[in-house]
Amino acid sequence: MSVSSAEGETVALAFDDNRLASELFGQFDQHLAILESKLDVQASARGNEVTIRGSEEACAQARLALHHLYQRLKKGHRIERADVDGAVRMARLKDRQLSLPTIERPQSVAQIATRKRQVEARSPMQNAYIRALEANEMVFGVGPAGTGKTFLAVAFAAQCLERGIVERIILSRPAVEAGERLGFLPGDMKEKVDPYLRPLYDALYEMMPADKVDRGLQTGVIEVAPLAFMRGRTLNNAVAILDEAQNTTAMQMKMFLTRLGENARMVVTGDPSQIDLPNGVPSGLKEALRILRGVEGIAQIRFRGEDVVRHELVARIVAAYDEDAKKQEDGE
């Protein structure tokens, strides 16, 4: 039920399961408090009902966000603060789509599902990224830290492996700090490169049971391959992920991209603003993005500061650095 007045709109929502409604609103209504701060509305809960007051647009977006979160709870998934933040982002996207005369219904939220976990897009750009991973053999995901580009790439690879679409997952990352001279480091190959691939491992263990990840690493189904050791290979029946690609040289990037084999997918992730290469050495990622723009079968997804899905402070930090970089370019 909704009532409009000169002061705005009032929307009353009721949910049929009291227990789920309590989880939806959050402990001490903390999830509703997030809606209030994000959408500039007032939300008050009583039992399994919530009343929302605000502008017509904000109330519509709050309704969409709560409906999405409630459906998630009904499927047996828990919701956390990040899920509420993501629901608000997607509700804003859906609300804009609903207002367009050429779109009859909003685009569904893209998902990646494995046996251990289901991941949903938490921003419009994540939505586009997941769709691109599904539709293209090669995807570049670039942007600041905290946007989910690496995590979603690993989640997609785990999904492909579990569904039998590919036979292997290959994880690679340039070891800039070691100058790619991994032979001088102690331990076997896995131990040499592990420190550089820890974010990829963390994502794998989130998406797959630990015993399956460990078994996959032992059997080669999940392979850790430092970039320096990719030369001369052809990667068939695999999802290959190159992380921190901004730290590749032009030659390394071309070498990696041309490893693509039959029934294979490649995902290249990186942040062009965080290049650790020596002065005067151009980034292979920047060059590839320029050269391969518009090539059929290759998608480029560019995340921005507003797509950060970590702590809100991370988004503000990214925005502050972006603003400072712009001032430096303008000569201020």
CSV table of C-alpha atoms in Angstrom, one decimal:
chain,number,residue,atom,x,y,z
A,1,MET,CA,0.0,0.0,0.0
A,2,SER,CA,1.3,3.5,-0.8
A,3,VAL,CA,-0.1,7.0,0.0
A,4,SER,CA,1.1,10.2,-1.7
A,5,SER,CA,1.0,13.6,-0.2
A,6,ALA,CA,2.7,17.0,-0.6
A,7,GLU,CA,5.3,15.9,1.9
A,8,GLY,CA,6.2,12.8,-0.1
A,9,GLU,CA,5.1,9.2,-0.2
A,10,THR,CA,4.4,6.6,2.4
A,11,VAL,CA,4.7,2.9,1.5
A,12,ALA,CA,3.6,0.1,3.8
A,13,LEU,CA,5.0,-3.4,3.2
A,14,ALA,CA,4.1,-6.6,4.9
A,15,PHE,CA,6.0,-9.9,4.8
A,16,ASP,CA,4.4,-13.3,5.3
A,17,ASP,CA,7.1,-14.9,7.5
A,18,ASN,CA,7.7,-13.2,10.8
A,19,ARG,CA,11.1,-14.8,11.3
A,20,LEU,CA,12.4,-13.9,7.9
A,21,ALA,CA,11.0,-10.4,8.3
A,22,SER,CA,13.0,-10.0,11.5
A,23,GLU,CA,16.2,-11.1,9.6
A,24,LEU,CA,15.3,-8.8,6.8
A,25,PHE,CA,15.1,-5.7,9.0
A,26,GLY,CA,18.2,-6.7,10.9
A,27,GLN,CA,19.2,-6.7,14.5
A,28,PHE,CA,17.9,-3.5,16.0
A,29,ASP,CA,16.6,-2.7,12.5
A,30,GLN,CA,20.2,-2.1,11.3
A,31,HIS,CA,19.4,-3.1,7.7
A,32,LEU,CA,16.6,-0.6,7.6
A,33,ALA,CA,19.0,2.0,9.0
A,34,ILE,CA,21.2,1.4,5.9
A,35,LEU,CA,18.2,2.0,3.6
A,36,GLU,CA,17.5,5.2,5.4
A,37,SER,CA,21.1,6.5,5.0
A,38,LYS,CA,21.5,5.3,1.4
A,39,LEU,CA,18.1,6.4,0.0
A,40,ASP,CA,17.2,9.3,2.3
A,41,VAL,CA,14.0,7.7,3.6
A,42,GLN,CA,12.5,7.0,7.0
A,43,ALA,CA,11.7,3.3,7.8
A,44,SER,CA,9.9,2.1,10.8
A,45,ALA,CA,9.2,-1.6,11.5
A,46,ARG,CA,6.5,-3.3,13.6
A,47,GLY,CA,6.3,-7.0,13.6
A,48,ASN,CA,6.4,-8.2,10.1
A,49,GLU,CA,5.5,-4.8,8.6
A,50,VAL,CA,7.6,-1.8,7.6
A,51,THR,CA,6.5,1.7,6.7
A,52,ILE,CA,8.7,3.8,4.5
A,53,ARG,CA,8.4,7.5,4.0
A,54,GLY,CA,10.3,9.6,1.5
A,55,SER,CA,10.2,10.7,-2.1
A,56,GLU,CA,8.3,8.6,-4.6
A,57,GLU,CA,11.5,7.5,-6.3
A,58,ALA,CA,13.3,6.6,-3.0
A,59,CYS,CA,10.3,4.6,-1.7
A,60,ALA,CA,10.1,2.7,-5.0
A,61,GLN,CA,13.8,1.8,-4.7
A,62,ALA,CA,13.5,0.8,-1.0
A,63,ARG,CA,10.6,-1.4,-1.9
A,64,LEU,CA,12.7,-3.1,-4.7
A,65,ALA,CA,15.7,-3.6,-2.4
A,66,LEU,CA,13.6,-5.1,0.4
A,67,HIS,CA,11.8,-7.4,-2.0
A,68,HIS,CA,15.1,-8.6,-3.4
A,69,LEU,CA,16.5,-9.3,0.0
A,70,TYR,CA,13.4,-11.1,1.2
A,71,GLN,CA,13.5,-13.4,-1.8
A,72,ARG,CA,17.1,-14.1,-1.0
A,73,LEU,CA,16.2,-15.0,2.6
A,74,LYS,CA,13.4,-17.3,1.3
A,75,LYS,CA,15.9,-19.2,-0.7
A,76,GLY,CA,17.9,-20.0,2.5
A,77,HIS,CA,20.6,-17.4,2.1
A,78,ARG,CA,21.7,-15.0,4.9
A,79,ILE,CA,22.0,-11.3,4.3
A,80,GLU,CA,24.7,-9.0,5.6
A,81,ARG,CA,25.4,-5.3,5.4
A,82,ALA,CA,27.2,-5.8,2.0
A,83,ASP,CA,24.1,-7.5,0.7
A,84,VAL,CA,21.9,-4.6,1.7
A,85,ASP,CA,24.3,-2.2,0.0
A,86,GLY,CA,24.3,-4.3,-3.1
A,87,ALA,CA,20.5,-4.5,-3.1
A,88,VAL,CA,20.2,-0.7,-2.9
A,89,ARG,CA,22.6,-0.3,-5.9
A,90,MET,CA,20.7,-2.8,-8.0
A,91,ALA,CA,17.3,-1.3,-6.9
A,92,ARG,CA,18.5,2.0,-8.3
A,93,LEU,CA,19.4,0.3,-11.6
A,94,LYS,CA,16.0,-1.5,-11.8
A,95,ASP,CA,14.1,1.6,-10.9
A,96,ARG,CA,15.8,3.5,-13.8
A,97,GLN,CA,15.0,0.6,-16.1
A,98,LEU,CA,11.4,0.5,-15.1
A,99,SER,CA,11.1,4.2,-16.0
A,100,LEU,CA,12.2,3.6,-19.6
A,101,PRO,CA,9.4,3.1,-22.0
A,102,THR,CA,11.4,0.5,-24.0
A,103,ILE,CA,11.9,-1.8,-21.1
A,104,GLU,CA,8.9,-3.7,-19.8
A,105,ARG,CA,10.6,-5.3,-16.8
A,106,PRO,CA,14.0,-4.8,-15.1
A,107,GLN,CA,17.0,-6.9,-15.9
A,108,SER,CA,17.4,-9.7,-13.4
A,109,VAL,CA,20.4,-9.7,-11.0
A,110,ALA,CA,23.3,-11.7,-12.4
A,111,GLN,CA,24.5,-14.6,-10.3
A,112,ILE,CA,27.4,-17.0,-10.0
A,113,ALA,CA,26.6,-20.3,-8.1
A,114,THR,CA,28.8,-23.1,-6.9
A,115,ARG,CA,27.9,-25.9,-4.5
A,116,LYS,CA,29.3,-24.0,-1.6
A,117,ARG,CA,28.1,-20.4,-2.3
A,118,GLN,CA,25.9,-18.2,-4.5
A,119,VAL,CA,27.2,-14.8,-5.4
A,120,GLU,CA,24.9,-12.0,-6.7
A,121,ALA,CA,25.9,-8.8,-8.4
A,122,ARG,CA,26.1,-6.0,-5.9
A,123,SER,CA,26.4,-3.1,-8.3
A,124,PRO,CA,25.3,-2.4,-11.9
A,125,MET,CA,28.9,-2.8,-13.1
A,126,GLN,CA,29.2,-6.2,-11.3
A,127,ASN,CA,26.0,-7.2,-13.1
A,128,ALA,CA,27.6,-6.2,-16.5
A,129,TYR,CA,30.8,-8.0,-15.5
A,130,ILE,CA,29.1,-11.3,-14.7
A,131,ARG,CA,27.1,-11.1,-18.0
A,132,ALA,CA,30.3,-10.4,-19.9
A,133,LEU,CA,32.0,-13.4,-18.3
A,134,GLU,CA,29.1,-15.6,-19.4
A,135,ALA,CA,29.1,-14.3,-23.0
A,136,ASN,CA,32.8,-13.8,-23.9
A,137,GLU,CA,35.9,-15.9,-24.2
A,138,MET,CA,38.1,-13.1,-23.0
A,139,VAL,CA,37.2,-10.4,-20.4
A,140,PHE,CA,39.1,-7.5,-19.0
A,141,GLY,CA,37.9,-6.4,-15.6
A,142,VAL,CA,39.8,-3.2,-14.6
A,143,GLY,CA,39.3,-0.7,-11.8
A,144,PRO,CA,40.1,0.1,-8.2
A,145,ALA,CA,40.5,-2.3,-5.3
A,146,GLY,CA,37.3,-3.5,-3.6
A,147,THR,CA,35.1,-3.7,-6.7
A,148,GLY,CA,35.0,-7.5,-6.8
A,149,LYS,CA,36.7,-7.9,-10.1
A,150,THR,CA,39.1,-10.7,-9.0
A,151,PHE,CA,36.7,-12.4,-6.6
A,152,LEU,CA,34.0,-12.7,-9.3
A,153,ALA,CA,36.5,-14.0,-11.8
A,154,VAL,CA,37.6,-16.8,-9.5
A,155,ALA,CA,33.9,-17.5,-8.6
A,156,PHE,CA,33.1,-17.8,-12.3
A,157,ALA,CA,36.1,-20.1,-12.8
A,158,ALA,CA,34.9,-22.3,-9.9
A,159,GLN,CA,31.4,-22.5,-11.4
A,160,CYS,CA,32.7,-23.5,-14.8
A,161,LEU,CA,34.9,-26.2,-13.2
A,162,GLU,CA,32.1,-27.6,-11.1
A,163,ARG,CA,29.7,-27.7,-14.1
A,164,GLY,CA,32.2,-29.5,-16.3
A,165,ILE,CA,32.4,-26.6,-18.8
A,166,VAL,CA,36.2,-26.7,-18.3
A,167,GLU,CA,38.7,-29.1,-16.9
A,168,ARG,CA,41.1,-26.8,-15.2
A,169,ILE,CA,41.6,-23.4,-13.4
A,170,ILE,CA,44.8,-21.6,-14.0
A,171,LEU,CA,45.8,-18.7,-11.8
A,172,SER,CA,48.6,-16.4,-12.7
A,173,ARG,CA,50.0,-13.1,-11.5
A,174,PRO,CA,53.2,-11.2,-12.3
A,175,ALA,CA,55.6,-11.4,-9.4
A,176,VAL,CA,56.9,-7.8,-9.8
A,177,GLU,CA,58.4,-7.7,-6.3
A,178,ALA,CA,60.6,-10.6,-7.1
A,179,GLY,CA,61.5,-9.4,-10.6
A,180,GLU,CA,60.0,-12.7,-11.9
A,181,ARG,CA,63.3,-14.4,-10.7
A,182,LEU,CA,61.4,-17.0,-8.7
A,183,GLY,CA,64.2,-19.5,-9.0
A,184,PHE,CA,66.1,-17.7,-6.3
A,185,LEU,CA,63.3,-18.0,-3.7
A,186,PRO,CA,63.2,-21.0,-1.4
A,187,GLY,CA,60.6,-23.8,-1.8
A,188,ASP,CA,58.9,-25.5,-4.7
A,189,MET,CA,57.0,-23.6,-7.4
A,190,LYS,CA,53.8,-23.3,-5.3
A,191,GLU,CA,55.6,-22.0,-2.3
A,192,LYS,CA,57.5,-19.4,-4.4
A,193,VAL,CA,54.5,-17.9,-6.0
A,194,ASP,CA,51.9,-18.3,-3.2
A,195,PRO,CA,52.5,-14.9,-1.6
A,196,TYR,CA,51.6,-13.2,-4.9
A,197,LEU,CA,48.4,-15.3,-5.4
A,198,ARG,CA,46.9,-15.2,-1.9
A,199,PRO,CA,43.9,-13.1,-3.0
A,200,LEU,CA,43.1,-15.7,-5.6
A,201,TYR,CA,43.4,-18.5,-3.1
A,202,ASP,CA,41.2,-16.7,-0.7
A,203,ALA,CA,38.5,-16.4,-3.3
A,204,LEU,CA,38.8,-20.1,-4.3
A,205,TYR,CA,38.3,-21.3,-0.7
A,206,GLU,CA,35.2,-19.1,-0.4
A,207,MET,CA,33.7,-20.7,-3.5
A,208,MET,CA,34.7,-24.3,-3.1
A,209,PRO,CA,35.1,-26.7,-0.2
A,210,ALA,CA,38.7,-26.6,1.2
A,211,ASP,CA,39.3,-30.3,0.6
A,212,LYS,CA,38.4,-29.9,-3.1
A,213,VAL,CA,40.6,-26.9,-3.5
A,214,ASP,CA,43.5,-28.8,-1.9
A,215,ARG,CA,42.9,-31.9,-4.0
A,216,GLY,CA,42.7,-29.8,-7.1
A,217,LEU,CA,46.0,-28.1,-6.3
A,218,GLN,CA,47.6,-31.6,-5.8
A,219,THR,CA,46.2,-33.1,-9.0
A,220,GLY,CA,46.8,-30.0,-11.2
A,221,VAL,CA,43.1,-29.4,-11.8
A,222,ILE,CA,43.8,-26.0,-10.1
A,223,GLU,CA,47.1,-24.8,-11.2
A,224,VAL,CA,49.3,-22.0,-9.9
A,225,ALA,CA,51.3,-20.7,-12.8
A,226,PRO,CA,53.6,-17.6,-12.4
A,227,LEU,CA,53.4,-15.5,-15.5
A,228,ALA,CA,57.1,-16.1,-16.3
A,229,PHE,CA,56.3,-19.8,-16.7
A,230,MET,CA,53.4,-19.4,-19.1
A,231,ARG,CA,55.5,-19.0,-22.2
A,232,GLY,CA,55.2,-21.6,-24.9
A,233,ARG,CA,52.0,-23.2,-23.5
A,234,THR,CA,48.5,-23.5,-25.0
A,235,LEU,CA,45.7,-23.4,-22.5
A,236,ASN,CA,42.9,-25.7,-23.5
A,237,ASN,CA,39.7,-26.6,-21.6
A,238,ALA,CA,40.5,-24.1,-18.9
A,239,VAL,CA,39.6,-20.8,-17.3
A,240,ALA,CA,42.8,-18.8,-17.0
A,241,ILE,CA,42.9,-15.7,-14.7
A,242,LEU,CA,45.7,-13.1,-14.8
A,243,ASP,CA,45.5,-10.9,-11.8
A,244,GLU,CA,47.3,-7.6,-11.1
A,245,ALA,CA,47.7,-7.4,-14.9
A,246,GLN,CA,48.7,-3.7,-14.6
A,247,ASN,CA,52.2,-5.0,-13.6
A,248,THR,CA,52.8,-6.9,-16.8
A,249,THR,CA,55.0,-5.5,-19.6
A,250,ALA,CA,53.6,-5.3,-23.1
A,251,MET,CA,55.5,-8.4,-24.2
A,252,GLN,CA,54.3,-10.4,-21.1
A,253,MET,CA,50.7,-9.4,-21.8
A,254,LYS,CA,50.8,-10.4,-25.5
A,255,MET,CA,52.4,-13.7,-24.5
A,256,PHE,CA,49.7,-14.4,-22.0
A,257,LEU,CA,46.7,-13.5,-24.2
A,258,THR,CA,48.0,-15.7,-27.1
A,259,ARG,CA,48.0,-18.7,-24.8
A,260,LEU,CA,44.3,-19.0,-25.3
A,261,GLY,CA,43.4,-22.5,-26.6
A,262,GLU,CA,40.3,-24.6,-27.5
A,263,ASN,CA,37.3,-24.4,-25.1
A,264,ALA,CA,39.1,-21.9,-22.9
A,265,ARG,CA,38.2,-18.6,-21.2
A,266,MET,CA,40.5,-15.9,-20.1
A,267,VAL,CA,39.9,-13.2,-17.5
A,268,VAL,CA,42.4,-10.3,-17.0
A,269,THR,CA,42.0,-8.1,-14.0
A,270,GLY,CA,44.0,-5.1,-12.8
A,271,ASP,CA,44.0,-1.5,-11.6
A,272,PRO,CA,45.8,0.8,-14.1
A,273,SER,CA,46.2,3.4,-11.3
A,274,GLN,CA,48.4,1.0,-9.2
A,275,ILE,CA,51.3,0.2,-11.5
A,276,ASP,CA,54.5,-1.1,-9.8
A,277,LEU,CA,56.7,-1.4,-12.9
A,278,PRO,CA,60.0,0.4,-13.0
A,279,ASN,CA,59.9,4.0,-14.3
A,280,GLY,CA,59.8,4.1,-18.0
A,281,VAL,CA,58.3,0.6,-18.5
A,282,PRO,CA,54.8,0.9,-20.0
A,283,SER,CA,52.0,-1.3,-18.6
A,284,GLY,CA,50.9,-4.2,-20.8
A,285,LEU,CA,47.4,-3.9,-19.5
A,286,LYS,CA,47.0,-0.3,-20.6
A,287,GLU,CA,48.4,-1.2,-24.0
A,288,ALA,CA,46.1,-4.2,-24.4
A,289,LEU,CA,43.0,-2.2,-23.4
A,290,ARG,CA,43.8,0.3,-26.1
A,291,ILE,CA,44.7,-2.2,-28.9
A,292,LEU,CA,41.9,-4.7,-28.2
A,293,ARG,CA,39.1,-2.2,-27.8
A,294,GLY,CA,36.2,-3.3,-30.1
A,295,VAL,CA,37.6,-6.7,-30.9
A,296,GLU,CA,34.8,-9.2,-31.3
A,297,GLY,CA,34.7,-11.8,-28.4
A,298,ILE,CA,36.6,-9.5,-26.0
A,299,ALA,CA,34.8,-7.5,-23.4
A,300,GLN,CA,36.2,-4.7,-21.3
A,301,ILE,CA,34.5,-3.8,-18.0
A,302,ARG,CA,35.7,-0.7,-16.3
A,303,PHE,CA,34.8,-0.4,-12.6
A,304,ARG,CA,34.9,3.0,-10.9
A,305,GLY,CA,35.0,4.3,-7.3
A,306,GLU,CA,31.2,4.1,-6.9
A,307,ASP,CA,31.4,0.4,-7.7
A,308,VAL,CA,33.5,-0.4,-4.5
A,309,VAL,CA,31.6,-3.0,-2.5
A,310,ARG,CA,34.0,-3.2,0.5
A,311,HIS,CA,33.7,-1.0,3.5
A,312,GLU,CA,32.3,2.5,2.7
A,313,LEU,CA,35.6,4.0,3.8
A,314,VAL,CA,37.4,2.2,0.9
A,315,ALA,CA,35.1,3.9,-1.6
A,316,ARG,CA,35.8,7.3,0.0
A,317,ILE,CA,39.6,6.6,-0.1
A,318,VAL,CA,39.4,5.6,-3.8
A,319,ALA,CA,37.4,8.8,-4.5
A,320,ALA,CA,39.9,10.9,-2.7
A,321,TYR,CA,42.9,9.5,-4.6
A,322,ASP,CA,41.0,9.8,-7.9
A,323,GLU,CA,40.2,13.5,-7.2
A,324,ASP,CA,43.9,14.1,-6.3
A,325,ALA,CA,45.1,12.4,-9.5
A,326,LYS,CA,42.7,14.6,-11.5
A,327,LYS,CA,44.1,17.7,-9.8
A,328,GLN,CA,47.7,16.6,-10.6
A,329,GLU,CA,46.7,16.1,-14.3
A,330,ASP,CA,45.2,19.5,-14.4
A,331,GLY,CA,48.4,21.0,-13.0
A,332,GLU,CA,46.9,22.3,-9.7
